[in-house]
Amino acid sequence: MGNSPAWRCCIPHRPLLKGEDEQRDGTDAINQVELAASELFTVPGFATAYHTSVIVNGEEFFFSDSGIFNDRALTSHQGKPSERIALGMSVYTGAQMLRALGPHFRPGTYDLIKKNCNSFSDCAVYFLLRRRL
């Protein structure tokens, strides 16, 4: 499909961004980061599929075939994710994350196996907290 790999936004040896050095010691980390997850379906004896999104200060960010979306109603989980997990605090806002990841998650680049909502959530958490899912 001509998509750039989703992991390119998650390469750990990229130049530091403004405020990144504060992230490492927690200084000025005022943005609450959560992961929302909902079970989609289970194949007994094989696997369970999940939809994930990232929440920053109560605002959900998720990836679909139409690109990255954000709202406060947890729309991608029909308002009620199966799980909502607090991950930590970040120096980055949701808007900063959206600007940084937007070029990597453009409309029409979604792939159910290679570049999906979980790929986006992993990159978003890495951008915000320097941790992988």
Tab-separated table of N, CA, C and O in Angstrom:
chain	number	residue	atom	x	y	z
A	1	MET	N	0.815	-1.202	0.000
A	1	MET	CA	0.000	0.000	0.000
A	1	MET	C	0.848	1.249	0.000
A	1	MET	O	0.337	2.340	0.065
A	2	GLY	N	2.143	1.115	0.037
A	2	GLY	CA	3.003	2.290	0.021
A	2	GLY	C	3.100	2.998	1.353
A	2	GLY	O	3.507	4.144	1.432
A	3	ASN	N	2.676	2.339	2.407
A	3	ASN	CA	2.705	2.951	3.734
A	3	ASN	C	4.110	2.931	4.305
A	3	ASN	O	4.833	1.974	4.151
A	4	SER	N	4.477	3.994	4.988
A	4	SER	CA	5.742	3.948	5.719
A	4	SER	C	5.486	3.139	6.973
A	4	SER	O	4.424	3.197	7.555
A	5	PRO	N	6.430	2.334	7.425
A	5	PRO	CA	6.205	1.515	8.614
A	5	PRO	C	5.867	2.375	9.831
A	5	PRO	O	6.453	3.425	10.056
A	6	ALA	N	4.918	1.898	10.626
A	6	ALA	CA	4.482	2.646	11.804
A	6	ALA	C	5.606	2.827	12.810
A	6	ALA	O	5.636	3.801	13.537
A	7	TRP	N	6.544	1.890	12.867
A	7	TRP	CA	7.591	1.954	13.878
A	7	TRP	C	8.548	3.111	13.670
A	7	TRP	O	9.295	3.445	14.552
A	8	ARG	N	8.556	3.731	12.516
A	8	ARG	CA	9.493	4.836	12.288
A	8	ARG	C	9.309	5.974	13.282
A	8	ARG	O	10.247	6.663	13.613
A	9	CYS	N	8.095	6.170	13.777
A	9	CYS	CA	7.874	7.236	14.755
A	9	CYS	C	8.374	6.828	16.134
A	9	CYS	O	8.445	7.645	17.025
A	10	CYS	N	8.702	5.585	16.297
A	10	CYS	CA	9.083	5.069	17.610
A	10	CYS	C	10.567	4.764	17.740
A	10	CYS	O	10.983	4.155	18.709
A	11	ILE	N	11.372	5.141	16.777
A	11	ILE	CA	12.799	4.849	16.839
A	11	ILE	C	13.401	5.582	18.033
A	11	ILE	O	13.303	6.795	18.140
A	12	PRO	N	14.038	4.873	18.976
A	12	PRO	CA	14.519	5.520	20.202
A	12	PRO	C	15.727	6.428	20.008
A	12	PRO	O	16.011	7.233	20.859
A	13	HIS	N	16.447	6.337	18.895
A	13	HIS	CA	17.667	7.128	18.720
A	13	HIS	C	17.441	8.344	17.826
A	13	HIS	O	18.276	8.702	17.030
A	14	ARG	N	16.312	8.995	17.981
A	14	ARG	CA	16.049	10.212	17.224
A	14	ARG	C	16.481	11.414	18.059
A	14	ARG	O	16.688	11.284	19.265
A	15	PRO	N	16.605	12.595	17.448
A	15	PRO	CA	17.007	13.780	18.216
A	15	PRO	C	15.994	14.096	19.317
A	15	PRO	O	14.808	13.842	19.163
A	16	LEU	N	16.451	14.640	20.422
A	16	LEU	CA	15.568	15.033	21.508
A	16	LEU	C	14.677	16.176	21.076
A	16	LEU	O	15.105	17.086	20.371
A	17	LEU	N	13.439	16.142	21.505
A	17	LEU	CA	12.497	17.218	21.245
A	17	LEU	C	12.510	18.185	22.417
A	17	LEU	O	12.950	17.841	23.517
A	18	LYS	N	12.019	19.382	22.176
A	18	LYS	CA	11.969	20.377	23.247
A	18	LYS	C	11.185	19.798	24.425
A	18	LYS	O	10.099	19.276	24.267
A	19	GLY	N	11.758	19.855	25.603
A	19	GLY	CA	11.118	19.360	26.807
A	19	GLY	C	11.402	17.906	27.112
A	19	GLY	O	11.045	17.413	28.161
A	20	GLU	N	12.048	17.195	26.201
A	20	GLU	CA	12.268	15.776	26.405
A	20	GLU	C	13.189	15.483	27.576
A	20	GLU	O	12.978	14.516	28.292
A	21	ASP	N	14.188	16.314	27.796
A	21	ASP	CA	15.090	16.058	28.915
A	21	ASP	C	14.342	16.148	30.241
A	21	ASP	O	14.637	15.418	31.168
A	22	GLU	N	13.335	17.018	30.347
A	22	GLU	CA	12.535	17.090	31.564
A	22	GLU	C	11.722	15.816	31.749
A	22	GLU	O	11.447	15.407	32.857
A	23	GLN	N	11.322	15.187	30.655
A	23	GLN	CA	10.530	13.959	30.731
A	23	GLN	C	11.267	12.879	31.500
A	23	GLN	O	10.686	12.136	32.261
A	24	ARG	N	12.547	12.798	31.327
A	24	ARG	CA	13.318	11.710	31.930
A	24	ARG	C	13.319	11.773	33.458
A	24	ARG	O	13.348	10.761	34.117
A	25	ASP	N	13.275	12.972	34.040
A	25	ASP	CA	13.276	13.040	35.502
A	25	ASP	C	11.903	13.427	36.063
A	25	ASP	O	11.765	13.633	37.251
A	26	GLY	N	10.887	13.533	35.226
A	26	GLY	CA	9.534	13.804	35.679
A	26	GLY	C	9.222	15.264	35.899
A	26	GLY	O	8.095	15.611	36.212
A	27	THR	N	10.193	16.165	35.760
A	27	THR	CA	9.968	17.581	35.961
A	27	THR	C	8.974	18.103	34.931
A	27	THR	O	9.085	17.810	33.755
A	28	ASP	N	8.000	18.859	35.380
A	28	ASP	CA	7.010	19.485	34.512
A	28	ASP	C	6.125	18.490	33.783
A	28	ASP	O	5.474	18.845	32.815
A	29	ALA	N	6.076	17.248	34.202
A	29	ALA	CA	5.185	16.261	33.590
A	29	ALA	C	3.799	16.452	34.184
A	29	ALA	O	3.497	15.960	35.266
A	30	ILE	N	2.950	17.199	33.489
A	30	ILE	CA	1.640	17.560	34.031
A	30	ILE	C	0.475	16.981	33.241
A	30	ILE	O	-0.668	17.237	33.571
A	31	ASN	N	0.742	16.190	32.211
A	31	ASN	CA	-0.319	15.663	31.353
A	31	ASN	C	-0.531	14.179	31.654
A	31	ASN	O	0.358	13.359	31.461
A	32	GLN	N	-1.731	13.860	32.128
A	32	GLN	CA	-2.057	12.486	32.510
A	32	GLN	C	-2.269	11.627	31.271
A	32	GLN	O	-3.031	11.998	30.373
A	33	VAL	N	-1.618	10.470	31.222
A	33	VAL	CA	-1.695	9.557	30.086
A	33	VAL	C	-2.325	8.248	30.543
A	33	VAL	O	-1.919	7.674	31.558
A	34	GLU	N	-3.326	7.791	29.774
A	34	GLU	CA	-3.999	6.524	30.048
A	34	GLU	C	-4.110	5.726	28.762
A	34	GLU	O	-4.091	6.291	27.668
A	35	LEU	N	-4.261	4.423	28.912
A	35	LEU	CA	-4.544	3.549	27.783
A	35	LEU	C	-5.960	3.041	27.949
A	35	LEU	O	-6.337	2.596	29.040
A	36	ALA	N	-6.756	3.109	26.892
A	36	ALA	CA	-8.100	2.542	26.892
A	36	ALA	C	-8.071	1.314	25.989
A	36	ALA	O	-7.493	1.350	24.901
A	37	ALA	N	-8.663	0.236	26.461
A	37	ALA	CA	-8.679	-1.003	25.683
A	37	ALA	C	-10.064	-1.626	25.749
A	37	ALA	O	-10.698	-1.627	26.810
A	38	SER	N	-10.526	-2.152	24.623
A	38	SER	CA	-11.799	-2.858	24.552
A	38	SER	C	-11.605	-4.156	23.795
A	38	SER	O	-10.978	-4.179	22.731
A	39	GLU	N	-12.152	-5.204	24.345
A	39	GLU	CA	-12.079	-6.508	23.692
A	39	GLU	C	-13.007	-6.501	22.482
A	39	GLU	O	-14.167	-6.123	22.575
A	40	LEU	N	-12.462	-6.895	21.328
A	40	LEU	CA	-13.264	-6.952	20.109
A	40	LEU	C	-13.885	-8.330	19.914
A	40	LEU	O	-15.077	-8.462	19.688
A	41	PHE	N	-13.051	-9.350	19.980
A	41	PHE	CA	-13.537	-10.722	19.851
A	41	PHE	C	-12.459	-11.689	20.331
A	41	PHE	O	-11.295	-11.328	20.453
A	42	THR	N	-12.880	-12.930	20.593
A	42	THR	CA	-11.959	-13.976	21.023
A	42	THR	C	-12.125	-15.186	20.115
A	42	THR	O	-13.247	-15.563	19.783
A	43	VAL	N	-11.009	-15.760	19.727
A	43	VAL	CA	-11.000	-17.037	19.038
A	43	VAL	C	-10.565	-18.049	20.098
A	43	VAL	O	-9.388	-18.060	20.487
A	44	PRO	N	-11.496	-18.851	20.611
A	44	PRO	CA	-11.172	-19.759	21.712
A	44	PRO	C	-9.936	-20.619	21.427
A	44	PRO	O	-9.792	-21.177	20.347
A	45	GLY	N	-9.066	-20.665	22.410
A	45	GLY	CA	-7.850	-21.452	22.296
A	45	GLY	C	-6.780	-20.822	21.424
A	45	GLY	O	-5.713	-21.405	21.225
A	46	PHE	N	-7.054	-19.605	20.895
A	46	PHE	CA	-6.077	-18.975	20.011
A	46	PHE	C	-5.671	-17.577	20.486
A	46	PHE	O	-4.544	-17.365	20.895
A	47	ALA	N	-6.576	-16.635	20.438
A	47	ALA	CA	-6.213	-15.256	20.778
A	47	ALA	C	-7.456	-14.405	21.019
A	47	ALA	O	-8.565	-14.778	20.642
A	48	THR	N	-7.224	-13.260	21.642
A	48	THR	CA	-8.253	-12.241	21.829
A	48	THR	C	-7.776	-10.974	21.136
A	48	THR	O	-6.621	-10.591	21.278
A	49	ALA	N	-8.658	-10.353	20.369
A	49	ALA	CA	-8.316	-9.110	19.675
A	49	ALA	C	-8.839	-7.917	20.472
A	49	ALA	O	-9.960	-7.952	20.991
A	50	TYR	N	-8.005	-6.878	20.569
A	50	TYR	CA	-8.363	-5.675	21.313
A	50	TYR	C	-8.265	-4.442	20.425
A	50	TYR	O	-7.431	-4.378	19.524
A	51	HIS	N	-9.102	-3.456	20.732
A	51	HIS	CA	-8.958	-2.112	20.169
A	51	HIS	C	-8.376	-1.262	21.287
A	51	HIS	O	-8.840	-1.331	22.431
A	52	THR	N	-7.348	-0.445	20.973
A	52	THR	CA	-6.768	0.432	21.988
A	52	THR	C	-6.742	1.874	21.490
A	52	THR	O	-6.750	2.143	20.283
A	53	SER	N	-6.698	2.768	22.441
A	53	SER	CA	-6.516	4.186	22.161
A	53	SER	C	-5.774	4.791	23.346
A	53	SER	O	-5.627	4.162	24.390
A	54	VAL	N	-5.315	6.021	23.169
A	54	VAL	CA	-4.570	6.712	24.222
A	54	VAL	C	-5.381	7.918	24.673
A	54	VAL	O	-5.963	8.631	23.848
A	55	ILE	N	-5.404	8.136	25.974
A	55	ILE	CA	-6.134	9.265	26.553
A	55	ILE	C	-5.120	10.194	27.203
A	55	ILE	O	-4.290	9.756	28.009
A	56	VAL	N	-5.165	11.469	26.831
A	56	VAL	CA	-4.303	12.486	27.428
A	56	VAL	C	-5.208	13.548	28.032
A	56	VAL	O	-5.993	14.185	27.319
A	57	ASN	N	-5.127	13.699	29.343
A	57	ASN	CA	-5.956	14.680	30.063
A	57	ASN	C	-7.437	14.547	29.717
A	57	ASN	O	-8.135	15.534	29.501
A	58	GLY	N	-7.913	13.302	29.623
A	58	GLY	CA	-9.328	13.057	29.360
A	58	GLY	C	-9.728	13.076	27.898
A	58	GLY	O	-10.888	12.832	27.575
A	59	GLU	N	-8.799	13.352	26.996
A	59	GLU	CA	-9.099	13.403	25.566
A	59	GLU	C	-8.535	12.157	24.883
A	59	GLU	O	-7.349	11.866	24.986
A	60	GLU	N	-9.418	11.419	24.205
A	60	GLU	CA	-9.020	10.183	23.539
A	60	GLU	C	-8.414	10.473	22.166
A	60	GLU	O	-8.908	11.321	21.422
A	61	PHE	N	-7.362	9.725	21.819
A	61	PHE	CA	-6.732	9.774	20.505
A	61	PHE	C	-6.711	8.351	19.977
A	61	PHE	O	-6.244	7.436	20.664
A	62	PHE	N	-7.233	8.143	18.772
A	62	PHE	CA	-7.280	6.812	18.189
A	62	PHE	C	-7.055	6.881	16.687
A	62	PHE	O	-7.232	7.923	16.065
A	63	PHE	N	-6.663	5.751	16.111
A	63	PHE	CA	-6.319	5.659	14.693
A	63	PHE	C	-7.267	4.701	13.990
A	63	PHE	O	-7.568	3.624	14.502
A	64	SER	N	-7.738	5.134	12.820
A	64	SER	CA	-8.587	4.301	11.965
A	64	SER	C	-8.192	4.567	10.517
A	64	SER	O	-7.252	5.315	10.258
A	65	ASP	N	-8.923	3.984	9.584
A	65	ASP	CA	-8.604	4.191	8.172
A	65	ASP	C	-8.745	5.665	7.757
A	65	ASP	O	-8.192	6.089	6.756
A	66	SER	N	-9.454	6.433	8.562
A	66	SER	CA	-9.631	7.858	8.260
A	66	SER	C	-8.557	8.727	8.909
A	66	SER	O	-8.619	9.944	8.837
A	67	GLY	N	-7.574	8.098	9.566
A	67	GLY	CA	-6.482	8.842	10.205
A	67	GLY	C	-6.647	8.881	11.715
A	67	GLY	O	-7.357	8.067	12.299
A	68	ILE	N	-5.984	9.847	12.345
A	68	ILE	CA	-6.060	10.006	13.796
A	68	ILE	C	-7.247	10.897	14.140
A	68	ILE	O	-7.430	11.960	13.545
A	69	PHE	N	-8.004	10.461	15.119
A	69	PHE	CA	-9.124	11.257	15.608
A	69	PHE	C	-8.943	11.500	17.091
A	69	PHE	O	-8.260	10.748	17.781
A	70	ASN	N	-9.596	12.536	17.583
A	70	ASN	CA	-9.585	12.818	19.013
A	70	ASN	C	-10.936	13.360	19.435
A	70	ASN	O	-11.611	14.060	18.673
A	71	ASP	N	-11.353	12.961	20.644
A	71	ASP	CA	-12.575	13.479	21.248
A	71	ASP	C	-12.571	13.151	22.734
A	71	ASP	O	-11.678	12.470	23.219
A	72	ARG	N	-13.536	13.644	23.444
A	72	ARG	CA	-13.614	13.417	24.889
A	72	ARG	C	-14.700	12.396	25.250
A	72	ARG	O	-14.907	12.099	26.420
A	73	ALA	N	-15.372	11.831	24.260
A	73	ALA	CA	-16.492	10.920	24.529
A	73	ALA	C	-16.100	9.447	24.439
A	73	ALA	O	-16.965	8.582	24.541
A	74	LEU	N	-14.804	9.145	24.248
A	74	LEU	CA	-14.335	7.767	24.076
A	74	LEU	C	-15.128	7.063	22.975
A	74	LEU	O	-15.545	5.913	23.100
A	75	THR	N	-15.314	7.781	21.884
A	75	THR	CA	-16.113	7.317	20.757
A	75	THR	C	-15.669	5.968	20.217
A	75	THR	O	-16.498	5.118	19.894
A	76	SER	N	-14.383	5.739	20.129
A	76	SER	CA	-13.914	4.501	19.525
A	76	SER	C	-14.215	3.274	20.391
A	76	SER	O	-14.116	2.146	19.926
A	77	HIS	N	-14.619	3.511	21.647
A	77	HIS	CA	-15.001	2.423	22.556
A	77	HIS	C	-16.497	2.505	22.891
A	77	HIS	O	-16.927	1.949	23.889
A	78	GLN	N	-17.262	3.204	22.082
A	78	GLN	CA	-18.679	3.434	22.334
A	78	GLN	C	-18.914	3.989	23.739
A	78	GLN	O	-19.894	3.698	24.402
A	79	GLY	N	-17.945	4.799	24.202
A	79	GLY	CA	-18.066	5.473	25.492
A	79	GLY	C	-17.634	4.662	26.692
A	79	GLY	O	-17.483	5.204	27.781
A	80	LYS	N	-17.430	3.341	26.543
A	80	LYS	CA	-17.116	2.498	27.699
A	80	LYS	C	-16.048	1.466	27.343
A	80	LYS	O	-16.363	0.344	26.953
A	81	PRO	N	-14.759	1.822	27.471
A	81	PRO	CA	-13.724	0.816	27.219
A	81	PRO	C	-13.771	-0.294	28.271
A	81	PRO	O	-14.204	-0.067	29.403
A	82	SER	N	-13.337	-1.497	27.876
A	82	SER	CA	-13.274	-2.623	28.826
A	82	SER	C	-12.311	-2.301	29.958
A	82	SER	O	-12.550	-2.656	31.111
A	83	GLU	N	-11.194	-1.655	29.609
A	83	GLU	CA	-10.181	-1.295	30.597
A	83	GLU	C	-9.683	0.115	30.335
A	83	GLU	O	-9.585	0.538	29.185
A	84	ARG	N	-9.350	0.789	31.419
A	84	ARG	CA	-8.747	2.118	31.344
A	84	ARG	C	-7.586	2.117	32.327
A	84	ARG	O	-7.818	2.028	33.538
A	85	ILE	N	-6.366	2.182	31.787
A	85	ILE	CA	-5.171	1.970	32.595
A	85	ILE	C	-4.342	3.254	32.666
A	85	ILE	O	-3.940	3.791	31.634
A	86	ALA	N	-4.092	3.737	33.872
A	86	ALA	CA	-3.228	4.909	34.059
A	86	ALA	C	-1.792	4.495	33.774
A	86	ALA	O	-1.294	3.522	34.338
A	87	LEU	N	-1.122	5.241	32.881
A	87	LEU	CA	0.249	4.913	32.494
A	87	LEU	C	1.286	5.852	33.080
A	87	LEU	O	2.440	5.484	33.226
A	88	GLY	N	0.919	7.087	33.377
A	88	GLY	CA	1.883	8.029	33.930
A	88	GLY	C	1.589	9.454	33.501
A	88	GLY	O	0.530	9.749	32.956
A	89	MET	N	2.576	10.313	33.742
A	89	MET	CA	2.458	11.729	33.422
A	89	MET	C	3.500	12.090	32.373
A	89	MET	O	4.598	11.545	32.368
A	90	SER	N	3.136	13.023	31.486
A	90	SER	CA	4.015	13.413	30.388
A	90	SER	C	4.196	14.925	30.344
A	90	SER	O	3.320	15.678	30.773
A	91	VAL	N	5.321	15.351	29.798
A	91	VAL	CA	5.521	16.779	29.553
A	91	VAL	C	4.805	17.209	28.275
A	91	VAL	O	4.645	18.397	28.026
A	92	TYR	N	4.385	16.232	27.480
A	92	TYR	CA	3.751	16.534	26.188
A	92	TYR	C	2.240	16.530	26.299
A	92	TYR	O	1.654	15.721	27.015
A	93	THR	N	1.603	17.400	25.541
A	93	THR	CA	0.147	17.452	25.470
A	93	THR	C	-0.343	16.537	24.360
A	93	THR	O	0.439	16.074	23.516
A	94	GLY	N	-1.630	16.318	24.335
A	94	GLY	CA	-2.222	15.540	23.252
A	94	GLY	C	-2.035	16.228	21.906
A	94	GLY	O	-1.795	15.570	20.885
A	95	ALA	N	-2.134	17.550	21.883
A	95	ALA	CA	-1.954	18.298	20.633
A	95	ALA	C	-0.533	18.139	20.093
A	95	ALA	O	-0.327	17.995	18.880
A	96	GLN	N	0.452	18.146	20.990
A	96	GLN	CA	1.846	17.952	20.551
A	96	GLN	C	2.040	16.540	19.989
A	96	GLN	O	2.708	16.359	18.976
A	97	MET	N	1.434	15.559	20.629
A	97	MET	CA	1.516	14.190	20.137
A	97	MET	C	0.859	14.079	18.765
A	97	MET	O	1.403	13.463	17.847
A	98	LEU	N	-0.287	14.700	18.607
A	98	LEU	CA	-1.006	14.667	17.334
A	98	LEU	C	-0.163	15.271	16.208
A	98	LEU	O	-0.068	14.706	15.119
A	99	ARG	N	0.491	16.395	16.474
A	99	ARG	CA	1.360	17.009	15.460
A	99	ARG	C	2.551	16.118	15.115
A	99	ARG	O	2.949	16.005	13.964
A	100	ALA	N	3.123	15.461	16.115
A	100	ALA	CA	4.299	14.614	15.885
A	100	ALA	C	3.943	13.324	15.147
A	100	ALA	O	4.683	12.888	14.262
A	101	LEU	N	2.821	12.712	15.486
A	101	LEU	CA	2.474	11.421	14.905
A	101	LEU	C	1.610	11.509	13.658
A	101	LEU	O	1.531	10.544	12.889
A	102	GLY	N	0.963	12.641	13.448
A	102	GLY	CA	0.085	12.804	12.296
A	102	GLY	C	0.704	12.394	10.962
A	102	GLY	O	0.075	11.677	10.177
A	103	PRO	N	1.930	12.806	10.660
A	103	PRO	CA	2.534	12.422	9.382
A	103	PRO	C	2.752	10.910	9.230
A	103	PRO	O	2.849	10.410	8.118
A	104	HIS	N	2.798	10.193	10.330
A	104	HIS	CA	3.032	8.743	10.292
A	104	HIS	C	1.735	7.939	10.222
A	104	HIS	O	1.760	6.752	9.903
A	105	PHE	N	0.611	8.582	10.561
A	105	PHE	CA	-0.684	7.896	10.611
A	105	PHE	C	-1.719	8.676	9.807
A	105	PHE	O	-2.728	9.112	10.333
A	106	ARG	N	-1.457	8.818	8.540
A	106	ARG	CA	-2.334	9.569	7.642
A	106	ARG	C	-3.574	8.750	7.255
A	106	ARG	O	-3.541	7.524	7.307
A	107	PRO	N	-4.634	9.441	6.828
A	107	PRO	CA	-5.809	8.726	6.325
A	107	PRO	C	-5.414	7.781	5.184
A	107	PRO	O	-4.547	8.099	4.376
A	108	GLY	N	-6.050	6.617	5.167
A	108	GLY	CA	-5.802	5.648	4.107
A	108	GLY	C	-4.592	4.755	4.329
A	108	GLY	O	-4.305	3.898	3.502
A	109	THR	N	-3.871	4.932	5.450
A	109	THR	CA	-2.675	4.111	5.690
A	109	THR	C	-2.925	2.985	6.688
A	109	THR	O	-2.016	2.220	7.001
A	110	TYR	N	-4.144	2.879	7.187
A	110	TYR	CA	-4.484	1.832	8.160
A	110	TYR	C	-4.367	0.457	7.513
A	110	TYR	O	-4.763	0.248	6.365
A	111	ASP	N	-3.799	-0.491	8.235
A	111	ASP	CA	-3.727	-1.884	7.790
A	111	ASP	C	-4.064	-2.741	9.005
A	111	ASP	O	-3.438	-2.595	10.060
A	112	LEU	N	-5.033	-3.626	8.881
A	112	LEU	CA	-5.520	-4.404	10.011
A	112	LEU	C	-4.419	-5.173	10.729
A	112	LEU	O	-4.454	-5.317	11.956
A	113	ILE	N	-3.408	-5.634	9.997
A	113	ILE	CA	-2.335	-6.428	10.600
A	113	ILE	C	-1.096	-5.589	10.899
A	113	ILE	O	-0.531	-5.654	11.982
A	114	LYS	N	-0.647	-4.774	9.937
A	114	LYS	CA	0.650	-4.097	10.037
A	114	LYS	C	0.621	-2.713	10.684
A	114	LYS	O	1.623	-2.265	11.240
A	115	LYS	N	-0.480	-2.003	10.587
A	115	LYS	CA	-0.520	-0.608	11.062
A	115	LYS	C	-1.943	-0.292	11.493
A	115	LYS	O	-2.744	0.216	10.732
A	116	ASN	N	-2.241	-0.587	12.747
A	116	ASN	CA	-3.613	-0.485	13.223
A	116	ASN	C	-3.694	0.383	14.483
A	116	ASN	O	-2.735	1.063	14.825
A	117	CYS	N	-4.817	0.323	15.172
A	117	CYS	CA	-5.005	1.139	16.370
A	117	CYS	C	-3.965	0.809	17.438
A	117	CYS	O	-3.515	1.691	18.160
A	118	ASN	N	-3.562	-0.451	17.521
A	118	ASN	CA	-2.573	-0.852	18.521
A	118	ASN	C	-1.182	-0.325	18.173
A	118	ASN	O	-0.414	0.047	19.059
A	119	SER	N	-0.853	-0.282	16.883
A	119	SER	CA	0.418	0.313	16.439
A	119	SER	C	0.458	1.784	16.835
A	119	SER	O	1.471	2.279	17.333
A	120	PHE	N	-0.662	2.476	16.588
A	120	PHE	CA	-0.745	3.887	16.952
A	120	PHE	C	-0.600	4.074	18.463
A	120	PHE	O	0.163	4.926	18.924
A	121	SER	N	-1.321	3.282	19.242
A	121	SER	CA	-1.248	3.417	20.703
A	121	SER	C	0.169	3.195	21.205
A	121	SER	O	0.644	3.915	22.089
A	122	ASP	N	0.875	2.220	20.630
A	122	ASP	CA	2.260	1.962	21.020
A	122	ASP	C	3.140	3.171	20.728
A	122	ASP	O	3.920	3.611	21.575
A	123	CYS	N	3.014	3.733	19.538
A	123	CYS	CA	3.816	4.921	19.178
A	123	CYS	C	3.434	6.129	20.036
A	123	CYS	O	4.303	6.890	20.459
A	124	ALA	N	2.141	6.298	20.297
A	124	ALA	CA	1.684	7.430	21.105
A	124	ALA	C	2.243	7.335	22.530
A	124	ALA	O	2.742	8.326	23.073
A	125	VAL	N	2.180	6.153	23.114
A	125	VAL	CA	2.718	5.968	24.463
A	125	VAL	C	4.227	6.199	24.455
A	125	VAL	O	4.772	6.823	25.373
A	126	TYR	N	4.892	5.743	23.414
A	126	TYR	CA	6.338	5.969	23.344
A	126	TYR	C	6.648	7.470	23.242
A	126	TYR	O	7.537	7.977	23.921
A	127	PHE	N	5.913	8.189	22.408
A	127	PHE	CA	6.127	9.635	22.279
A	127	PHE	C	5.904	10.327	23.622
A	127	PHE	O	6.698	11.174	24.036
A	128	LEU	N	4.832	9.970	24.304
A	128	LEU	CA	4.455	10.652	25.539
A	128	LEU	C	5.309	10.263	26.740
A	128	LEU	O	5.665	11.118	27.562
A	129	LEU	N	5.643	8.980	26.859
A	129	LEU	CA	6.279	8.479	28.089
A	129	LEU	C	7.609	7.784	27.893
A	129	LEU	O	8.242	7.355	28.857
A	130	ARG	N	8.026	7.613	26.633
A	130	ARG	CA	9.270	6.897	26.322
A	130	ARG	C	9.230	5.465	26.835
A	130	ARG	O	10.224	4.926	27.303
A	131	ARG	N	8.036	4.864	26.760
A	131	ARG	CA	7.837	3.458	27.128
A	131	ARG	C	7.057	2.781	26.028
A	131	ARG	O	6.224	3.404	25.371
A	132	ARG	N	7.296	1.501	25.844
A	132	ARG	CA	6.545	0.719	24.862
A	132	ARG	C	5.410	-0.010	25.575
A	132	ARG	O	5.507	-0.331	26.759
A	133	LEU	N	4.375	-0.299	24.845
A	133	LEU	CA	3.279	-1.090	25.414
A	133	LEU	C	3.717	-2.512	25.655
A	133	LEU	O	4.553	-3.047	25.014
